[in-house]
Amino acid sequence: MTRAPTRLSALPSGRIEERFEDKSPRYTESEAIAEANRCLYCVDAPCVKACPTSIDIPSFIRKIATGQVKGAARTILTANLLGQSCGQACPVEVLCAGDCVYKAWGREPIAIGRLQRHAVESALARDPRLFRAKPPTGRSVALVGAGPASIAAAGYLALEGHRAVIFEQRSIPGGLNTLGIAPYKMKGDEALRELSWVLSLGDIELRTGVSVVERATAPGEVSARDLLAEHDAVFLGLGLGADARLGIPGEDGEGVVGATAFIERLKADPRLDLAGVRRAAVVGGGNTALDVAHELALLGVDVAIVYRRSEAEMSGYAHELEGARIAGARLVENRVPVEVVREGGRVVALRVAPADARPAAQGPAPAPVDEELVPADLVAVAIGQSRATRMALAFEGVALDARGRVVVDPATHRTGNPKVYSGGDCVNGGKEVVNAVAEAKIAARAMHEAMMTRPGDATPGTAPQGS
């Protein structure tokens, strides 16, 4: 039977993220019906093709229009168990809504993300028991990391009757959903509520403060060998590692922060104090850089985004840059940081130079050319993250590619070890939550079929579905 939602410890009050207003607040029922009735319910809808989890978007929107909110939610969550957070955090502008037929006509696309959020939140608030798990199979899966990929995989496996045990080294579960999504899109407490619902779907256990290591020697550690011995399969949802560094003079010390570490503190640490920060320089051109810049600008900070190439070459989404600009951030393009300038140990500026004036790797450094100072009390570095995948090598047969990503079979997400599967950022290098869910579905289906094809067992099942 389906259990009541697990109550996770709430994040402490006084967090800076609590100051942010919701960029896209939830629709009222009448607003949702009005927007749903704009949909053309396309046959062979392009929005469905653009969704990594292939949600039947016209179907759930039609159900909203006809007052069937529970049915709409079931349609969404069957395809994407993290449909609530994806409704809030997905870059719909470049996915489903970006391919809406209205766009080709120069009209406003259907607000698919907001409709999705409305359906899921409304239905779960009325009755969270939307699915019933199948009878226990006696099989179990260990999932390493409590980010979106592991959470989704655990939910799908539990619905098939398997036991899922999630191991998370942090005290706060949820990974990117809880600690990394911009607070004007989704708060950490909202992510934890969604996680609580997933944990209620079946036999799922969450163990926080546990590190998976090659050889366990201390309390709070479990070995890779033990996981393989005690479970029928293992899923690696390792995410990404620490923020990359600039490697320039003045970088060490207070006032210089890694972007993801800063976002995590902003969302979860009530001790973070930005009272003395009036100006900030954000280094990078990806979506993390744009999120940090947007967040700081909304807090009243004068923000400069320093990027080594042109605006046209930025990997960050154009709509995210536009949002940061509207909030007050400005772009300093074709510039590279060469020094963090300090006075009395305190950051006062970031010295930058034209990107084509960088010194060669060998030989004498050229004389400074057109250097300039970007005034800053805070420098946030968003130039990428290290891979958190070295631990994966503790599992015999698991391999990494040249970029440090876990190597999997795309059709099953199985690694070189027949009992070990993987998905999410540690495989794709860092994409969206919806991509992590899509990969988790593939892995969950493959694990289910592998576990159920042992001699004397039931016929292989299909991808987990609500029933």
Coordinates of C-alpha atoms in Angstrom, one line a residue:
M1 CA 0.0 0.0 0.0
T2 CA 1.0 3.6 -0.5
R3 CA 2.5 5.2 2.5
A4 CA 1.8 8.7 3.9
P5 CA 4.4 11.3 2.8
T6 CA 7.6 11.2 4.7
R7 CA 8.2 14.3 6.8
L8 CA 11.7 15.6 6.1
S9 CA 13.3 18.2 8.4
A10 CA 12.5 21.7 7.2
L11 CA 15.3 24.1 6.2
P12 CA 16.1 26.7 8.8
S13 CA 14.3 30.0 8.8
G14 CA 16.1 33.2 8.0
R15 CA 17.6 32.1 4.7
I16 CA 18.2 34.7 2.1
E17 CA 16.2 32.7 -0.4
E18 CA 13.1 33.5 1.6
R19 CA 13.4 37.1 0.4
F20 CA 12.8 36.2 -3.3
E21 CA 9.3 36.4 -4.9
D22 CA 8.1 33.7 -7.2
K23 CA 8.9 34.6 -10.8
S24 CA 6.0 32.5 -12.1
P25 CA 3.4 32.1 -9.3
R26 CA 1.0 29.2 -9.4
Y27 CA -2.2 29.8 -11.4
T28 CA -5.6 30.0 -9.8
E29 CA -8.1 27.5 -11.1
S30 CA -9.8 30.1 -13.4
E31 CA -6.4 31.3 -14.7
A32 CA -5.4 27.7 -15.5
I33 CA -8.6 26.9 -17.3
A34 CA -8.4 30.1 -19.4
E35 CA -4.8 29.4 -20.4
A36 CA -5.5 25.7 -21.1
N37 CA -8.3 26.7 -23.5
R38 CA -5.8 28.5 -25.6
C39 CA -4.1 25.2 -26.5
L40 CA -4.8 23.8 -30.0
Y41 CA -4.3 20.1 -28.8
C42 CA -2.0 19.5 -31.7
V43 CA -1.8 16.0 -33.3
D44 CA 1.9 14.9 -33.3
A45 CA 2.5 17.9 -31.0
P46 CA 6.0 19.4 -31.3
C47 CA 6.0 20.3 -27.6
V48 CA 5.9 16.6 -26.7
K49 CA 8.9 15.9 -28.9
A50 CA 10.8 18.7 -27.2
C51 CA 10.2 17.3 -23.7
P52 CA 13.0 14.9 -22.7
T53 CA 10.5 12.9 -20.6
S54 CA 7.8 12.9 -23.4
I55 CA 5.0 14.2 -21.3
D56 CA 1.7 14.0 -23.2
I57 CA 1.3 17.8 -23.0
P58 CA -1.9 18.3 -25.1
S59 CA -3.6 15.5 -23.1
F60 CA -2.9 17.0 -19.6
I61 CA -3.8 20.5 -20.8
R62 CA -7.1 19.3 -22.2
K63 CA -7.8 17.6 -18.8
I64 CA -7.1 20.9 -17.0
A65 CA -9.5 22.7 -19.4
T66 CA -12.3 20.2 -18.6
G67 CA -11.7 20.3 -14.8
Q68 CA -9.9 16.9 -14.5
V69 CA -6.9 18.2 -12.5
K70 CA -6.2 14.8 -10.9
G71 CA -6.1 13.2 -14.4
A72 CA -3.8 15.9 -15.6
A73 CA -1.4 15.3 -12.7
R74 CA -1.4 11.6 -13.3
T75 CA -0.6 12.1 -17.0
I76 CA 2.4 14.4 -16.0
L77 CA 3.7 12.3 -13.1
T78 CA 3.5 9.0 -15.0
A79 CA 6.0 10.4 -17.5
N80 CA 7.9 12.5 -15.1
L81 CA 7.8 11.9 -11.3
L82 CA 9.4 15.2 -10.7
G83 CA 6.8 17.0 -12.7
Q84 CA 6.3 19.7 -10.0
S85 CA 9.8 20.9 -9.9
C86 CA 10.2 20.6 -13.6
G87 CA 7.1 22.7 -14.0
Q88 CA 8.8 25.4 -12.0
A89 CA 12.5 25.1 -13.0
C90 CA 12.5 23.7 -16.5
P91 CA 13.7 26.1 -19.2
V92 CA 10.4 25.7 -21.1
E93 CA 11.4 28.6 -23.3
V94 CA 13.9 26.3 -25.1
L95 CA 12.1 23.0 -24.6
C96 CA 8.3 22.5 -24.8
A97 CA 7.0 26.1 -25.0
G98 CA 9.9 26.9 -27.3
D99 CA 8.5 24.5 -29.8
C100 CA 4.8 25.6 -29.4
V101 CA 3.2 26.2 -32.7
Y102 CA 2.1 29.6 -31.6
K103 CA 5.8 30.6 -31.7
A104 CA 5.9 30.1 -35.4
W105 CA 2.9 32.5 -35.8
G106 CA 4.5 35.2 -33.7
R107 CA 2.1 34.7 -30.8
E108 CA 2.7 33.9 -27.1
P109 CA 3.2 30.2 -26.6
I110 CA 1.1 28.2 -24.2
A111 CA 2.5 28.6 -20.6
I112 CA 3.1 24.8 -20.3
G113 CA 5.3 25.1 -17.2
R114 CA 2.8 27.0 -15.2
L115 CA 0.0 24.7 -16.3
Q116 CA 2.1 21.7 -15.3
R117 CA 2.8 23.2 -11.9
H118 CA -0.8 24.0 -11.4
A119 CA -2.0 20.5 -12.2
V120 CA 0.6 18.7 -9.9
E121 CA 0.4 21.0 -6.9
S122 CA -3.4 21.2 -7.0
A123 CA -3.9 17.4 -7.3
L124 CA -1.3 16.5 -4.6
A125 CA -2.8 19.1 -2.3
R126 CA -6.2 17.4 -2.6
D127 CA -5.0 13.8 -2.5
P128 CA -1.4 12.7 -2.8
R129 CA -2.3 9.1 -3.4
L130 CA -2.3 9.2 -7.1
F131 CA -0.4 5.9 -7.6
R132 CA -0.4 2.5 -6.0
A133 CA 2.8 0.4 -5.9
K134 CA 2.8 -3.1 -7.2
P135 CA 3.2 -6.0 -4.7
P136 CA 6.8 -6.4 -3.2
T137 CA 9.2 -8.3 -5.5
G138 CA 11.8 -9.0 -2.9
R139 CA 14.4 -7.1 -5.0
S140 CA 16.3 -4.1 -3.8
V141 CA 18.3 -1.3 -5.4
A142 CA 20.9 1.0 -3.7
L143 CA 21.0 4.5 -5.1
V144 CA 24.1 6.7 -4.5
G145 CA 23.3 10.3 -4.1
A146 CA 19.9 11.9 -3.4
G147 CA 19.6 14.3 -6.3
P148 CA 16.9 14.3 -9.0
A149 CA 18.2 11.3 -10.9
S150 CA 18.3 9.0 -7.9
I151 CA 15.0 10.4 -6.5
A152 CA 13.2 9.7 -9.8
A153 CA 14.7 6.3 -10.2
A154 CA 13.8 5.3 -6.7
G155 CA 10.2 6.4 -7.3
Y156 CA 9.8 4.4 -10.5
L157 CA 11.4 1.3 -8.9
A158 CA 9.2 1.5 -5.8
L159 CA 6.1 1.6 -8.0
E160 CA 7.2 -1.7 -9.5
G161 CA 7.4 -3.2 -6.0
H162 CA 11.1 -3.0 -5.5
R163 CA 12.8 -1.7 -2.4
A164 CA 15.0 1.4 -2.9
V165 CA 17.6 2.6 -0.5
I166 CA 19.1 6.1 -1.2
F167 CA 22.5 7.0 0.3
E168 CA 23.3 10.7 0.6
Q169 CA 26.5 12.1 2.1
R170 CA 25.0 15.5 2.9
S171 CA 22.5 16.1 5.7
I172 CA 20.2 17.9 3.3
P173 CA 18.8 15.6 0.5
G174 CA 17.5 16.7 -2.9
G175 CA 20.7 17.7 -4.7
L176 CA 20.2 20.3 -7.3
N177 CA 16.5 20.6 -6.7
T178 CA 16.9 21.6 -3.0
L179 CA 20.2 23.4 -3.1
G180 CA 20.9 24.6 -6.7
I181 CA 17.8 26.0 -8.4
A182 CA 17.4 29.7 -8.4
P183 CA 15.1 30.7 -5.5
Y184 CA 13.0 32.9 -7.7
K185 CA 12.1 29.7 -9.5
M186 CA 11.7 27.3 -6.7
K187 CA 12.5 27.3 -2.9
G188 CA 14.3 24.5 -1.1
D189 CA 11.3 23.7 1.0
E190 CA 9.2 23.1 -2.1
A191 CA 11.8 20.6 -3.4
L192 CA 11.7 18.8 0.0
R193 CA 7.9 18.5 -0.2
E194 CA 8.2 16.9 -3.6
L195 CA 10.9 14.5 -2.3
S196 CA 8.6 13.6 0.6
W197 CA 5.9 12.7 -1.9
V198 CA 8.2 10.5 -3.9
L199 CA 9.3 8.7 -0.8
S200 CA 5.7 7.9 -0.1
L201 CA 5.2 5.9 -3.3
G202 CA 6.5 2.6 -2.0
D203 CA 9.3 1.0 -0.1
I204 CA 11.9 3.8 -0.3
E205 CA 14.4 4.5 2.5
L206 CA 16.5 7.7 2.6
R207 CA 19.8 7.5 4.5
T208 CA 21.5 10.9 4.9
G209 CA 25.0 11.5 6.2
V210 CA 26.3 8.3 4.6
S211 CA 29.3 8.3 2.3
V212 CA 29.9 5.5 -0.2
V213 CA 33.6 4.7 -0.4
E214 CA 35.8 2.0 -1.8
R215 CA 36.5 0.6 1.7
A216 CA 34.5 1.6 4.7
T217 CA 36.7 2.3 7.7
A218 CA 34.6 4.8 9.8
P219 CA 31.0 5.3 11.0
G220 CA 28.9 6.9 8.3
E221 CA 30.6 5.0 5.5
V222 CA 29.5 2.1 3.4
S223 CA 31.6 0.3 0.9
A224 CA 30.9 -0.2 -2.8
R225 CA 31.4 -3.9 -2.3
D226 CA 28.8 -4.1 0.4
L227 CA 26.2 -2.3 -1.7
L228 CA 26.8 -4.8 -4.5
A229 CA 26.5 -7.7 -2.1
E230 CA 23.4 -6.5 -0.3
H231 CA 21.4 -5.3 -3.3
D232 CA 20.3 -6.6 -6.7
A233 CA 21.4 -3.4 -8.5
V234 CA 23.1 -0.1 -7.8
F235 CA 22.3 3.3 -9.4
L236 CA 24.9 6.0 -9.3
G237 CA 23.4 9.5 -9.2
L238 CA 26.6 11.3 -8.3
G239 CA 25.9 14.8 -9.7
L240 CA 28.8 17.2 -10.2
G241 CA 31.7 18.2 -7.9
A242 CA 33.2 21.4 -6.6
D243 CA 33.3 24.7 -8.4
A244 CA 36.4 25.2 -10.7
R245 CA 38.9 27.9 -9.8
L246 CA 40.3 30.8 -11.8
G247 CA 43.9 30.3 -10.9
I248 CA 44.7 34.0 -10.7
P249 CA 46.4 36.2 -8.0
G250 CA 44.2 37.3 -5.1
E251 CA 41.7 34.5 -5.6
D252 CA 42.3 32.9 -2.2
G253 CA 40.5 34.4 0.8
E254 CA 37.1 35.8 1.7
G255 CA 35.1 37.6 -1.0
V256 CA 35.7 35.0 -3.7
V257 CA 33.2 32.2 -3.9
G258 CA 32.3 29.3 -6.2
A259 CA 28.9 29.9 -7.8
T260 CA 27.2 26.7 -6.9
A261 CA 28.6 26.8 -3.3
F262 CA 27.3 30.4 -3.0
I263 CA 23.8 29.4 -4.3
E264 CA 23.7 26.5 -1.9
R265 CA 24.4 28.8 1.1
L266 CA 21.9 31.4 -0.2
K267 CA 19.3 28.7 -0.2
A268 CA 20.1 26.8 3.0
D269 CA 22.4 28.7 5.3
P270 CA 20.8 31.4 7.4
R271 CA 24.2 32.6 8.5
L272 CA 25.1 34.0 5.1
D273 CA 25.4 37.8 5.4
L274 CA 25.5 40.0 2.3
A275 CA 25.1 43.3 4.2
G276 CA 28.5 44.6 3.0
V277 CA 28.1 43.5 -0.7
R278 CA 27.2 46.4 -2.9
R279 CA 28.9 45.4 -6.1
A280 CA 29.7 41.9 -7.5
A281 CA 31.5 40.4 -10.4
V282 CA 30.2 37.1 -11.7
V283 CA 32.7 35.2 -13.9
G284 CA 31.3 32.9 -16.6
G285 CA 28.8 32.7 -19.4
G286 CA 26.7 29.6 -18.5
N287 CA 23.3 29.4 -16.9
T288 CA 24.8 29.1 -13.4
A289 CA 26.6 32.4 -13.9
L290 CA 23.3 34.0 -15.1
D291 CA 21.4 32.6 -12.1
V292 CA 23.9 34.0 -9.6
A293 CA 23.9 37.4 -11.4
H294 CA 20.1 37.5 -11.5
E295 CA 19.9 36.5 -7.8
L296 CA 22.4 39.2 -6.7
A297 CA 20.7 41.8 -8.8
L298 CA 17.3 41.1 -7.3
L299 CA 18.9 41.6 -3.9
G300 CA 20.0 45.1 -4.9
V301 CA 23.6 44.4 -5.8
D302 CA 25.3 46.1 -8.7
V303 CA 26.3 43.1 -10.9
A304 CA 28.8 42.7 -13.7
I305 CA 28.9 39.4 -15.7
V306 CA 32.4 39.0 -17.0
Y307 CA 32.6 36.6 -19.9
R308 CA 35.6 35.7 -22.0
R309 CA 33.8 35.6 -25.3
S310 CA 30.9 37.5 -27.0
E311 CA 27.3 37.4 -26.0
A312 CA 26.4 35.4 -29.1
E313 CA 28.8 32.7 -27.9
M314 CA 27.4 32.3 -24.4
S315 CA 26.3 28.9 -23.4
G316 CA 23.7 30.3 -21.1
Y317 CA 20.1 30.7 -22.4
A318 CA 19.2 34.0 -24.0
H319 CA 16.1 34.3 -21.9
E320 CA 18.1 33.8 -18.7
L321 CA 20.5 36.6 -19.7
E322 CA 17.5 38.8 -20.5
G323 CA 16.1 38.1 -17.1
A324 CA 19.4 39.0 -15.4
R325 CA 19.5 42.2 -17.4
I326 CA 16.0 43.2 -16.5
A327 CA 17.0 42.7 -12.8
G328 CA 19.9 45.1 -13.3
A329 CA 22.9 43.0 -14.2
R330 CA 25.2 44.1 -17.1
L331 CA 27.5 42.0 -19.4
V332 CA 31.2 42.7 -19.7
E333 CA 32.1 40.6 -22.7
N334 CA 35.4 39.5 -24.3
R335 CA 37.2 40.0 -21.1
V336 CA 39.2 37.5 -18.9
P337 CA 40.0 38.0 -15.2
V338 CA 43.7 38.4 -14.4
E339 CA 43.6 39.4 -10.7
V340 CA 41.3 39.8 -7.8
V341 CA 42.3 43.1 -6.3
R342 CA 42.4 43.4 -2.6
E343 CA 42.9 46.3 -0.1
G344 CA 43.7 45.2 3.4
G345 CA 42.6 41.7 2.5
R346 CA 39.2 42.8 1.3
V347 CA 38.1 42.4 -2.3
V348 CA 37.6 45.7 -4.0
A349 CA 37.8 44.9 -7.7
L350 CA 38.4 42.3 -10.4
R351 CA 41.1 43.2 -12.9
V352 CA 40.2 42.1 -16.4
A353 CA 42.0 42.2 -19.8
P354 CA 40.9 41.6 -23.3
A355 CA 40.5 37.9 -24.0
D356 CA 43.0 38.1 -26.9
A357 CA 45.6 39.6 -24.7
R358 CA 46.0 36.6 -22.4
P359 CA 49.7 35.6 -22.0
A360 CA 50.9 32.5 -23.8
A361 CA 51.4 29.3 -21.8
Q362 CA 55.1 29.6 -22.2
G363 CA 57.5 32.5 -22.6
P364 CA 57.5 36.0 -21.0
A365 CA 54.2 37.6 -20.2
P366 CA 53.4 40.5 -22.4
A367 CA 52.9 44.0 -21.0
P368 CA 49.4 44.7 -19.7
V369 CA 47.1 45.8 -22.6
D370 CA 43.9 47.7 -22.0
E371 CA 43.3 46.2 -18.5
E372 CA 40.5 47.6 -16.5
L373 CA 39.0 47.2 -13.1
V374 CA 35.5 46.0 -12.4
P375 CA 34.6 47.2 -8.9
A376 CA 33.4 44.4 -6.7
D377 CA 33.0 43.5 -3.1
L378 CA 32.3 39.9 -4.1
V379 CA 33.5 37.7 -7.0
A380 CA 31.5 34.6 -7.9
V381 CA 33.2 32.1 -10.1
A382 CA 30.9 30.1 -12.4
I383 CA 33.3 28.5 -15.0
G384 CA 32.3 24.9 -14.4
Q385 CA 32.5 22.2 -11.9
S386 CA 34.8 19.2 -11.3
R387 CA 33.5 15.7 -11.7
A388 CA 32.3 13.9 -8.6
T389 CA 32.8 10.5 -10.3
R390 CA 36.1 9.1 -9.0
M391 CA 34.1 7.2 -6.4
A392 CA 32.4 5.4 -9.3
L393 CA 35.7 3.6 -10.0
A394 CA 35.2 1.7 -6.7
F395 CA 32.7 -0.4 -8.5
E396 CA 34.5 -2.9 -10.7
G397 CA 33.8 -2.5 -14.4
V398 CA 32.6 1.1 -14.1
A399 CA 34.6 3.4 -16.4
L400 CA 34.9 7.2 -17.0
D401 CA 35.4 8.9 -20.3
A402 CA 38.0 11.5 -21.1
R403 CA 35.9 14.3 -19.5
G404 CA 35.3 12.3 -16.3
R405 CA 31.8 11.3 -17.0
V406 CA 30.4 7.8 -16.1
V407 CA 30.3 5.7 -19.3
V408 CA 26.9 4.0 -19.8
D409 CA 25.0 2.2 -22.6
P410 CA 22.5 4.9 -23.7
A411 CA 19.7 2.3 -24.2
T412 CA 19.8 1.0 -20.6
H413 CA 22.2 3.4 -18.7
R414 CA 24.0 0.3 -17.5
T415 CA 27.7 0.7 -16.9
G416 CA 30.4 -1.9 -17.6
N417 CA 29.3 -3.6 -14.4
P418 CA 26.1 -5.5 -15.1
K419 CA 24.7 -4.6 -11.7
V420 CA 25.6 -0.9 -11.8
Y421 CA 23.6 1.8 -13.6
S422 CA 24.0 5.6 -13.7
G423 CA 22.3 8.8 -14.8
G424 CA 22.0 12.5 -14.3
D425 CA 24.8 15.1 -14.3
C426 CA 27.6 12.5 -13.7
V427 CA 26.7 11.0 -17.0
N428 CA 25.5 13.9 -19.2
G429 CA 28.1 16.4 -17.8
G430 CA 25.5 18.8 -16.4
K431 CA 22.0 19.3 -18.0
E432 CA 18.5 20.0 -16.7
V433 CA 16.5 18.2 -14.0
V434 CA 14.2 16.9 -16.7
N435 CA 17.2 15.2 -18.4
A436 CA 18.1 13.5 -15.1
V437 CA 14.5 12.2 -14.8
A438 CA 14.6 11.0 -18.4
E439 CA 17.8 9.1 -17.8
A440 CA 16.5 7.7 -14.5
K441 CA 13.4 6.3 -16.3
I442 CA 15.6 4.5 -18.8
A443 CA 17.8 3.0 -16.0
A444 CA 14.8 2.1 -13.8
R445 CA 13.2 0.2 -16.7
A446 CA 16.4 -1.6 -17.4
M447 CA 17.0 -2.5 -13.7
H448 CA 13.5 -3.7 -13.3
E449 CA 13.7 -6.0 -16.4
A450 CA 17.1 -7.3 -15.4
M451 CA 15.9 -8.1 -11.8
M452 CA 12.7 -9.8 -13.0
T453 CA 14.3 -12.0 -15.7
R454 CA 16.1 -14.3 -13.2
P455 CA 15.1 -18.0 -13.5
G456 CA 11.7 -18.6 -11.9
D457 CA 10.8 -15.0 -11.7
A458 CA 7.9 -13.1 -13.3
T459 CA 7.9 -12.0 -16.9
P460 CA 9.8 -8.8 -17.4
G461 CA 7.8 -5.7 -16.7
T462 CA 7.6 -2.4 -18.7
A463 CA 8.5 1.1 -17.7
P464 CA 6.8 1.9 -14.3
Q465 CA 3.4 3.3 -14.8
G466 CA 0.8 4.7 -12.4
S467 CA -2.1 2.4 -11.8

